[in-house]
Short mmCIF file of C-alpha atoms in Angstrom, two decimals:
data_model
loop_
_atom_site.label_atom_id
_atom_site.label_comp_id
_atom_site.label_asym_id
_atom_site.label_seq_id
_atom_site.Cartn_x
_atom_site.Cartn_y
_atom_site.Cartn_z
CA UNK A 1 -40.69 -80.17 78.97
CA UNK A 2 -37.53 -79.09 80.75
CA UNK A 3 -37.83 -77.20 83.96
CA UNK A 4 -36.18 -73.77 83.69
CA UNK A 5 -34.80 -72.08 86.80
CA UNK A 6 -34.30 -68.31 86.82
CA UNK A 7 -33.20 -65.64 89.25
CA UNK A 8 -35.24 -62.51 89.86
CA UNK A 9 -34.67 -59.93 92.60
CA UNK A 10 -32.38 -62.43 94.34
CA UNK A 11 -35.09 -65.14 94.54
CA UNK A 12 -35.02 -68.40 92.56
CA UNK A 13 -38.14 -69.36 90.65
CA UNK A 14 -38.89 -72.31 88.40
CA UNK A 15 -40.67 -71.96 85.05
CA UNK A 16 -43.61 -73.88 86.52
CA UNK A 17 -44.37 -70.90 88.72
CA UNK A 18 -44.29 -68.23 86.05
CA UNK A 19 -47.72 -68.95 84.58
CA UNK A 20 -49.07 -68.21 88.04
CA UNK A 21 -46.63 -65.38 88.75
CA UNK A 22 -47.58 -63.52 85.56
CA UNK A 23 -51.17 -63.37 86.74
CA UNK A 24 -52.04 -61.34 89.82
CA UNK A 25 -55.24 -62.71 91.36
CA UNK A 26 -55.37 -60.09 94.13
CA UNK A 27 -55.25 -57.29 91.54
CA UNK A 28 -58.00 -58.98 89.51
CA UNK A 29 -60.14 -59.23 92.64
CA UNK A 30 -59.44 -55.60 93.50
CA UNK A 31 -60.53 -54.50 90.04
CA UNK A 32 -63.77 -56.44 90.29
CA UNK A 33 -64.55 -55.19 93.80
CA UNK A 34 -63.32 -51.60 93.82
CA UNK A 35 -62.98 -50.20 90.29
CA UNK A 36 -66.24 -48.90 88.84
CA UNK A 37 -67.50 -46.47 86.19
CA UNK A 38 -64.63 -47.12 83.78
CA UNK A 39 -61.78 -46.16 86.06
CA UNK A 40 -63.13 -44.95 89.43
CA UNK A 41 -61.77 -46.55 92.62
CA UNK A 42 -64.62 -46.77 95.10
CA UNK A 43 -64.17 -46.64 98.87
CA UNK A 44 -67.48 -48.11 100.01
CA UNK A 45 -66.71 -47.62 103.70
CA UNK A 46 -67.99 -44.04 103.40
CA UNK A 47 -71.73 -43.56 102.84
CA UNK A 48 -70.92 -40.86 100.29
CA UNK A 49 -69.42 -43.59 98.07
CA UNK A 50 -66.19 -41.65 97.84
CA UNK A 51 -63.23 -41.78 95.53
CA UNK A 52 -59.91 -40.26 96.60
CA UNK A 53 -56.90 -39.22 94.57
CA UNK A 54 -54.99 -41.64 96.79
CA UNK A 55 -57.08 -44.54 95.56
CA UNK A 56 -56.61 -43.49 91.94
CA UNK A 57 -52.85 -43.11 92.39
CA UNK A 58 -52.37 -46.49 94.03
CA UNK A 59 -54.51 -48.26 91.44
CA UNK A 60 -52.46 -46.68 88.64
CA UNK A 61 -49.31 -48.08 90.25
CA UNK A 62 -50.80 -51.56 90.62
CA UNK A 63 -52.00 -51.53 87.01
CA UNK A 64 -48.45 -50.77 85.92
CA UNK A 65 -47.03 -53.54 88.13
CA UNK A 66 -49.62 -55.91 86.64
CA UNK A 67 -48.83 -54.81 83.05
CA UNK A 68 -52.48 -53.84 82.61
CA UNK A 69 -52.41 -50.84 80.24
CA UNK A 70 -56.14 -50.88 79.50
CA UNK A 71 -57.10 -50.47 83.15
CA UNK A 72 -54.28 -47.94 83.56
CA UNK A 73 -55.71 -45.78 80.78
CA UNK A 74 -59.22 -45.96 82.24
CA UNK A 75 -57.92 -44.92 85.67
CA UNK A 76 -55.91 -42.08 84.19
CA UNK A 77 -58.78 -40.81 82.05
CA UNK A 78 -61.22 -40.86 84.97
CA UNK A 79 -58.74 -39.11 87.25
CA UNK A 80 -58.04 -36.36 84.75
CA UNK A 81 -61.70 -35.83 83.82
CA UNK A 82 -63.26 -35.87 87.29
CA UNK A 83 -60.50 -34.77 89.67
CA UNK A 84 -58.58 -32.30 87.48
CA UNK A 85 -61.44 -30.82 85.43
CA UNK A 86 -60.10 -32.47 82.32
CA UNK A 87 -56.49 -31.29 82.46
CA UNK A 88 -53.80 -32.62 84.82
CA UNK A 89 -51.29 -30.23 83.22
CA UNK A 90 -53.31 -27.23 84.40
CA UNK A 91 -54.25 -28.21 87.95
CA UNK A 92 -53.51 -30.70 90.69
CA UNK A 93 -56.20 -33.36 91.20
CA UNK A 94 -58.82 -32.81 93.89
CA UNK A 95 -58.37 -35.30 96.69
CA UNK A 96 -62.04 -36.13 97.36
CA UNK A 97 -64.96 -36.93 95.04
CA UNK A 98 -68.32 -38.49 95.90
CA UNK A 99 -71.98 -37.94 96.63
CA UNK A 100 -72.91 -34.52 98.04
CA UNK A 101 -75.86 -33.70 100.31
CA UNK A 102 -78.15 -33.39 97.28
CA UNK A 103 -77.14 -36.84 96.08
CA UNK A 104 -75.03 -35.57 93.19
CA UNK A 105 -71.61 -37.01 92.43
CA UNK A 106 -69.05 -34.22 92.34
CA UNK A 107 -65.80 -32.94 93.85
CA UNK A 108 -66.31 -32.69 97.62
CA UNK A 109 -62.97 -31.05 98.42
CA UNK A 110 -60.80 -29.56 95.69
CA UNK A 111 -57.65 -29.34 97.82
CA UNK A 112 -55.07 -31.80 96.49
CA UNK A 113 -53.17 -34.49 98.41
CA UNK A 114 -49.45 -34.26 97.71
CA UNK A 115 -48.65 -37.91 98.38
CA UNK A 116 -51.23 -39.00 95.83
CA UNK A 117 -49.94 -36.42 93.37
CA UNK A 118 -46.41 -37.78 93.86
CA UNK A 119 -47.53 -41.36 93.21
CA UNK A 120 -49.45 -40.29 90.09
CA UNK A 121 -46.49 -38.33 88.70
CA UNK A 122 -44.06 -41.15 89.45
CA UNK A 123 -46.29 -43.85 88.00
CA UNK A 124 -47.02 -41.86 84.84
CA UNK A 125 -43.31 -41.32 84.25
CA UNK A 126 -42.48 -44.97 84.84
CA UNK A 127 -45.42 -46.12 82.70
CA UNK A 128 -44.05 -43.95 79.92
CA UNK A 129 -40.63 -45.55 80.30
CA UNK A 130 -41.79 -49.16 80.62
CA UNK A 131 -44.51 -48.96 77.97
CA UNK A 132 -42.66 -46.57 75.63
CA UNK A 133 -45.40 -43.99 75.93
CA UNK A 134 -44.16 -40.40 75.55
CA UNK A 135 -47.53 -38.94 76.53
CA UNK A 136 -47.52 -40.58 79.96
CA UNK A 137 -43.89 -39.64 80.51
CA UNK A 138 -44.50 -36.00 79.61
CA UNK A 139 -47.57 -35.90 81.86
CA UNK A 140 -45.49 -37.29 84.70
CA UNK A 141 -42.89 -34.58 84.22
CA UNK A 142 -45.44 -31.76 84.10
CA UNK A 143 -47.25 -33.01 87.20
CA UNK A 144 -43.97 -33.47 89.08
CA UNK A 145 -42.98 -29.90 88.24
CA UNK A 146 -46.28 -28.63 89.59
CA UNK A 147 -45.88 -30.63 92.81
CA UNK A 148 -42.46 -29.11 93.45
CA UNK A 149 -43.76 -25.63 92.70
CA UNK A 150 -47.10 -25.72 94.54
CA UNK A 151 -46.77 -28.35 97.28
CA UNK A 152 -43.28 -27.91 98.72
CA UNK A 153 -41.60 -25.30 100.90
CA UNK A 154 -37.92 -24.45 101.08
CA UNK A 155 -36.44 -24.63 104.58
CA UNK A 156 -32.85 -23.86 103.61
CA UNK A 157 -30.63 -23.79 100.54
CA UNK A 158 -30.42 -27.59 100.49
CA UNK A 159 -33.62 -28.75 102.24
CA UNK A 160 -37.29 -28.79 101.22
CA UNK A 161 -40.42 -30.31 102.74
CA UNK A 162 -43.53 -31.66 101.06
CA UNK A 163 -46.69 -29.99 102.34
CA UNK A 164 -49.61 -32.45 102.57
CA UNK A 165 -51.64 -30.06 100.37
CA UNK A 166 -51.37 -26.54 98.97
CA UNK A 167 -53.88 -25.23 101.52
CA UNK A 168 -54.22 -25.73 105.26
CA UNK A 169 -50.79 -26.89 106.45
CA UNK A 170 -48.87 -23.67 106.94
CA UNK A 171 -49.43 -22.91 110.63
CA UNK A 172 -47.33 -19.78 110.88
CA UNK A 173 -44.05 -18.28 109.78
CA UNK A 174 -41.83 -21.31 109.02
CA UNK A 175 -44.22 -23.59 110.93
CA UNK A 176 -45.72 -26.52 109.01
CA UNK A 177 -47.86 -29.57 109.70
CA UNK A 178 -46.31 -32.54 107.91
CA UNK A 179 -46.93 -36.25 107.35
CA UNK A 180 -43.94 -38.67 107.28
CA UNK A 181 -45.92 -41.26 105.29
CA UNK A 182 -46.28 -38.80 102.39
CA UNK A 183 -42.63 -38.99 101.31
CA UNK A 184 -41.56 -42.37 99.86
CA UNK A 185 -37.85 -41.78 99.33
CA UNK A 186 -37.67 -43.99 96.23
CA UNK A 187 -40.22 -41.85 94.40
CA UNK A 188 -38.40 -38.64 95.27
CA UNK A 189 -35.07 -40.18 94.26
CA UNK A 190 -36.50 -41.02 90.84
CA UNK A 191 -37.49 -37.39 90.35
CA UNK A 192 -34.06 -36.23 91.53
CA UNK A 193 -32.39 -38.63 89.09
CA UNK A 194 -34.36 -37.72 85.97
CA UNK A 195 -35.20 -34.05 86.65
CA UNK A 196 -31.74 -32.87 87.62
CA UNK A 197 -32.55 -29.23 86.83
CA UNK A 198 -35.17 -29.19 89.60
CA UNK A 199 -34.75 -29.14 93.38
CA UNK A 200 -35.73 -32.74 94.14
CA UNK A 201 -32.46 -33.55 95.93
CA UNK A 202 -33.32 -30.91 98.54
CA UNK A 203 -36.74 -32.54 98.98
CA UNK A 204 -35.06 -35.90 99.49
CA UNK A 205 -32.81 -34.47 102.21
CA UNK A 206 -35.75 -32.81 103.97
CA UNK A 207 -37.82 -35.98 103.71
CA UNK A 208 -35.07 -38.12 105.21
CA UNK A 209 -34.81 -35.68 108.13
CA UNK A 210 -38.57 -35.70 108.58
CA UNK A 211 -38.74 -39.50 108.74
CA UNK A 212 -35.80 -39.98 111.10
CA UNK A 213 -36.26 -37.01 113.40
CA UNK A 214 -40.00 -37.51 113.88
CA UNK A 215 -39.61 -40.95 115.51
CA UNK A 216 -37.32 -40.61 118.53
CA UNK A 217 -38.42 -44.00 119.92
CA UNK A 218 -38.44 -45.89 116.61
CA UNK A 219 -42.17 -45.43 115.92
CA UNK A 220 -43.47 -43.10 113.25
CA UNK A 221 -46.29 -40.63 114.00
CA UNK A 222 -49.23 -39.93 111.72
CA UNK A 223 -48.58 -36.18 111.88
CA UNK A 224 -45.81 -33.89 113.06
CA UNK A 225 -45.14 -30.14 113.24
CA UNK A 226 -41.94 -28.58 111.97
CA UNK A 227 -40.64 -25.22 113.22
CA UNK A 228 -37.28 -23.56 113.77
CA UNK A 229 -37.03 -25.69 116.93
CA UNK A 230 -37.22 -28.90 114.90
CA UNK A 231 -39.89 -31.61 114.79
CA UNK A 232 -42.53 -31.88 117.52
CA UNK A 233 -45.72 -33.81 118.12
CA UNK A 234 -48.80 -32.55 116.36
CA UNK A 235 -51.14 -31.08 118.98
CA UNK A 236 -54.18 -32.74 117.45
CA UNK A 237 -52.85 -36.29 117.26
CA UNK A 238 -50.32 -36.00 120.14
CA UNK A 239 -47.73 -38.30 118.62
CA UNK A 240 -50.13 -41.11 117.72
CA UNK A 241 -49.07 -43.37 114.88
CA UNK A 242 -51.58 -45.62 113.15
CA UNK A 243 -53.35 -45.63 109.78
CA UNK A 244 -51.13 -43.00 108.18
CA UNK A 245 -47.85 -44.04 109.77
CA UNK A 246 -48.07 -47.71 108.79
CA UNK A 247 -47.08 -46.63 105.28
CA UNK A 248 -43.84 -45.06 106.52
CA UNK A 249 -42.55 -48.53 107.45
CA UNK A 250 -43.85 -49.94 104.16
CA UNK A 251 -41.98 -47.42 102.00
CA UNK A 252 -38.78 -47.79 104.05
CA UNK A 253 -38.78 -51.57 103.81
CA UNK A 254 -39.18 -51.38 100.02
CA UNK A 255 -36.12 -49.16 99.51
CA UNK A 256 -33.41 -50.70 97.37
CA UNK A 257 -30.84 -52.49 99.51
CA UNK A 258 -28.10 -50.24 98.11
CA UNK A 259 -29.96 -47.01 98.82
CA UNK A 260 -27.71 -45.14 101.27
CA UNK A 261 -30.66 -44.18 103.48
CA UNK A 262 -31.90 -47.74 104.02
CA UNK A 263 -29.45 -48.91 106.72
CA UNK A 264 -30.08 -45.76 108.75
CA UNK A 265 -33.87 -45.96 108.59
CA UNK A 266 -33.91 -49.74 109.23
CA UNK A 267 -31.84 -49.25 112.36
CA UNK A 268 -34.17 -46.49 113.51
CA UNK A 269 -37.27 -48.65 112.99
CA UNK A 270 -36.11 -51.71 114.93
CA UNK A 271 -38.39 -50.92 117.93
CA UNK A 272 -41.35 -51.35 115.56
CA UNK A 273 -39.86 -54.64 114.35
CA UNK A 274 -39.50 -55.72 117.99
CA UNK A 275 -43.16 -54.87 118.63
CA UNK A 276 -44.11 -57.14 115.72
CA UNK A 277 -41.99 -59.94 117.15
CA UNK A 278 -43.54 -59.51 120.59
CA UNK A 279 -47.15 -59.47 119.33
CA UNK A 280 -46.85 -61.63 116.23
CA UNK A 281 -48.37 -58.77 114.22
CA UNK A 282 -48.03 -54.97 114.15
CA UNK A 283 -49.71 -52.81 116.80
CA UNK A 284 -52.72 -50.78 115.75
CA UNK A 285 -51.73 -47.67 117.68
CA UNK A 286 -48.35 -46.42 118.84
CA UNK A 287 -47.27 -43.45 120.91
CA UNK A 288 -44.26 -42.14 119.02
CA UNK A 289 -43.25 -39.93 121.95
CA UNK A 290 -42.71 -42.67 124.54
CA UNK A 291 -42.62 -45.86 122.46
CA UNK A 292 -45.70 -47.52 123.93
CA UNK A 293 -48.28 -49.28 121.77
CA UNK A 294 -51.59 -51.11 121.95
CA UNK A 295 -54.01 -53.13 119.87
CA UNK A 296 -53.37 -55.38 116.91
CA UNK A 297 -53.34 -54.06 113.39
CA UNK A 298 -55.53 -55.24 110.55
CA UNK A 299 -54.43 -57.57 107.72
CA UNK A 300 -53.37 -54.46 105.79
CA UNK A 301 -51.04 -53.51 108.64
CA UNK A 302 -49.46 -56.98 108.54
CA UNK A 303 -49.00 -56.71 104.77
CA UNK A 304 -47.39 -53.29 105.20
CA UNK A 305 -44.76 -54.73 107.52
CA UNK A 306 -43.61 -57.49 105.16
CA UNK A 307 -40.85 -55.51 103.39
CA UNK A 308 -39.47 -54.11 106.66
CA UNK A 309 -39.44 -57.54 108.30
CA UNK A 310 -37.67 -59.13 105.33
CA UNK A 311 -35.19 -56.26 105.13
CA UNK A 312 -34.53 -56.68 108.87
CA UNK A 313 -33.77 -60.40 108.47
CA UNK A 314 -37.03 -61.59 110.05
CA UNK A 315 -38.07 -63.92 107.23
CA UNK A 316 -39.95 -66.42 109.39
CA UNK A 317 -42.10 -63.73 110.97
CA UNK A 318 -42.67 -62.19 107.55
CA UNK A 319 -43.85 -65.52 106.20
CA UNK A 320 -46.20 -65.96 109.16
CA UNK A 321 -47.70 -62.53 108.59
CA UNK A 322 -48.00 -63.18 104.85
CA UNK A 323 -49.97 -66.35 105.59
CA UNK A 324 -52.11 -64.42 108.08
CA UNK A 325 -52.96 -61.82 105.44
CA UNK A 326 -53.92 -64.55 102.98
CA UNK A 327 -56.31 -66.07 105.51
CA UNK A 328 -57.89 -62.91 106.94
CA UNK A 329 -57.95 -60.22 104.23
CA UNK A 330 -61.49 -59.33 103.17
CA UNK A 331 -61.14 -58.64 99.48
CA UNK A 332 -64.68 -59.23 98.19
CA UNK A 333 -66.37 -56.35 100.05
CA UNK A 334 -66.00 -52.76 98.86
CA UNK A 335 -65.71 -51.33 102.39
CA UNK A 336 -62.16 -52.61 103.04
CA UNK A 337 -60.41 -50.40 100.52
CA UNK A 338 -57.41 -49.40 102.66
CA UNK A 339 -56.60 -52.92 103.80
CA UNK A 340 -56.66 -54.09 100.22
CA UNK A 341 -54.36 -51.43 98.81
CA UNK A 342 -51.90 -52.04 101.65
CA UNK A 343 -52.09 -55.75 100.87
CA UNK A 344 -51.41 -55.13 97.19
CA UNK A 345 -48.32 -53.13 98.07
CA UNK A 346 -46.98 -55.49 100.74
CA UNK A 347 -47.94 -58.84 99.24
CA UNK A 348 -46.98 -57.71 95.76
CA UNK A 349 -43.49 -56.82 96.96
CA UNK A 350 -43.21 -60.01 99.03
CA UNK A 351 -44.20 -62.09 96.00
CA UNK A 352 -41.42 -60.42 94.00
CA UNK A 353 -43.79 -58.77 91.56
CA UNK A 354 -41.83 -55.52 91.71
CA UNK A 355 -38.81 -53.82 93.24
CA UNK A 356 -37.36 -50.31 93.34
CA UNK A 357 -33.77 -49.75 92.24
CA UNK A 358 -31.34 -47.36 93.93
CA UNK A 359 -32.25 -44.58 91.49
CA UNK A 360 -35.96 -45.08 92.22
CA UNK A 361 -36.81 -46.89 89.00
CA UNK A 362 -39.53 -49.54 89.07
CA UNK A 363 -38.53 -53.11 88.23
CA UNK A 364 -41.38 -55.47 87.38
CA UNK A 365 -41.46 -59.21 86.90
CA UNK A 366 -43.21 -58.89 83.51
CA UNK A 367 -40.42 -56.90 81.86
CA UNK A 368 -38.50 -60.09 81.06
CA UNK A 369 -40.74 -62.99 82.05
CA UNK A 370 -44.28 -62.21 80.93
CA UNK A 371 -43.87 -60.78 77.44
#
């Protein structure tokens, strides 16, 4: 049989690799370890055996990347039934579900998480486009409209911010507690591209300002406060960047190369790249106010840095960290949920399983190669 060579996302592959590339062993392991009860993503690190809307949203995205519509439908059905009381068109999903003090499984906190809602809306819309499913696409539109209406605030005529949730993050008149890792620019750009009658472009502008202006030393904080004076350290976390902020670098690195924001954010994040070079892996904790850092991040942190390192021209370091993740990631225990979802994002991108285009659309390897 002849050996066929093809080009995908700028990387050359031979036909011998595609039988392996069309399978996704890490996703299969994640399903076996973390997805229970016909569509519930379990985080076993919490004794309440919790499920979060974040976990559901990420798993929906991975199921789409893996071209796994059966698991996608199970995840969607469980999310709608248990987190949205049966109707995602009528209410935003609760962010936390699990075992209460009486041992009953139920919603533990019905406040929503806007980043999870954004990922669900985006993934539903893209699933509808890629799988020719009008129902998913319509659900994505309706959820996106609700996010813009209920989870954003208007700062000026051309700038919005995404509140982390509808309740609890308005600190005063025009004072808000925000999270830079909640605003993947590519997802917002997709909404701005397809829902032109809505104010998504203003949310993109506000999100870009949030990301850039909250890291004066090139390190992103977990939380920040916005007021008329600009962006300042959150009093509770005092500029610390760790388990939330690691995603800010992940989303930035995965931006399309021709996205106009990418050069600016890459330049801003080079101190974090330098910290990776110095340590051989990302720091676990950073002080975004003075640029100091300490500790060594988990395998999930290393996976999160892969797109940023590649986009910054540090291919050798990226390969070293990829190999480190392969050797050290604990994927067969249900109490390493966060590391595993970060690994699915970072390794999946590094393995060329998906890309985002400049308009925010999702490109997957299976669209042309795994039919």
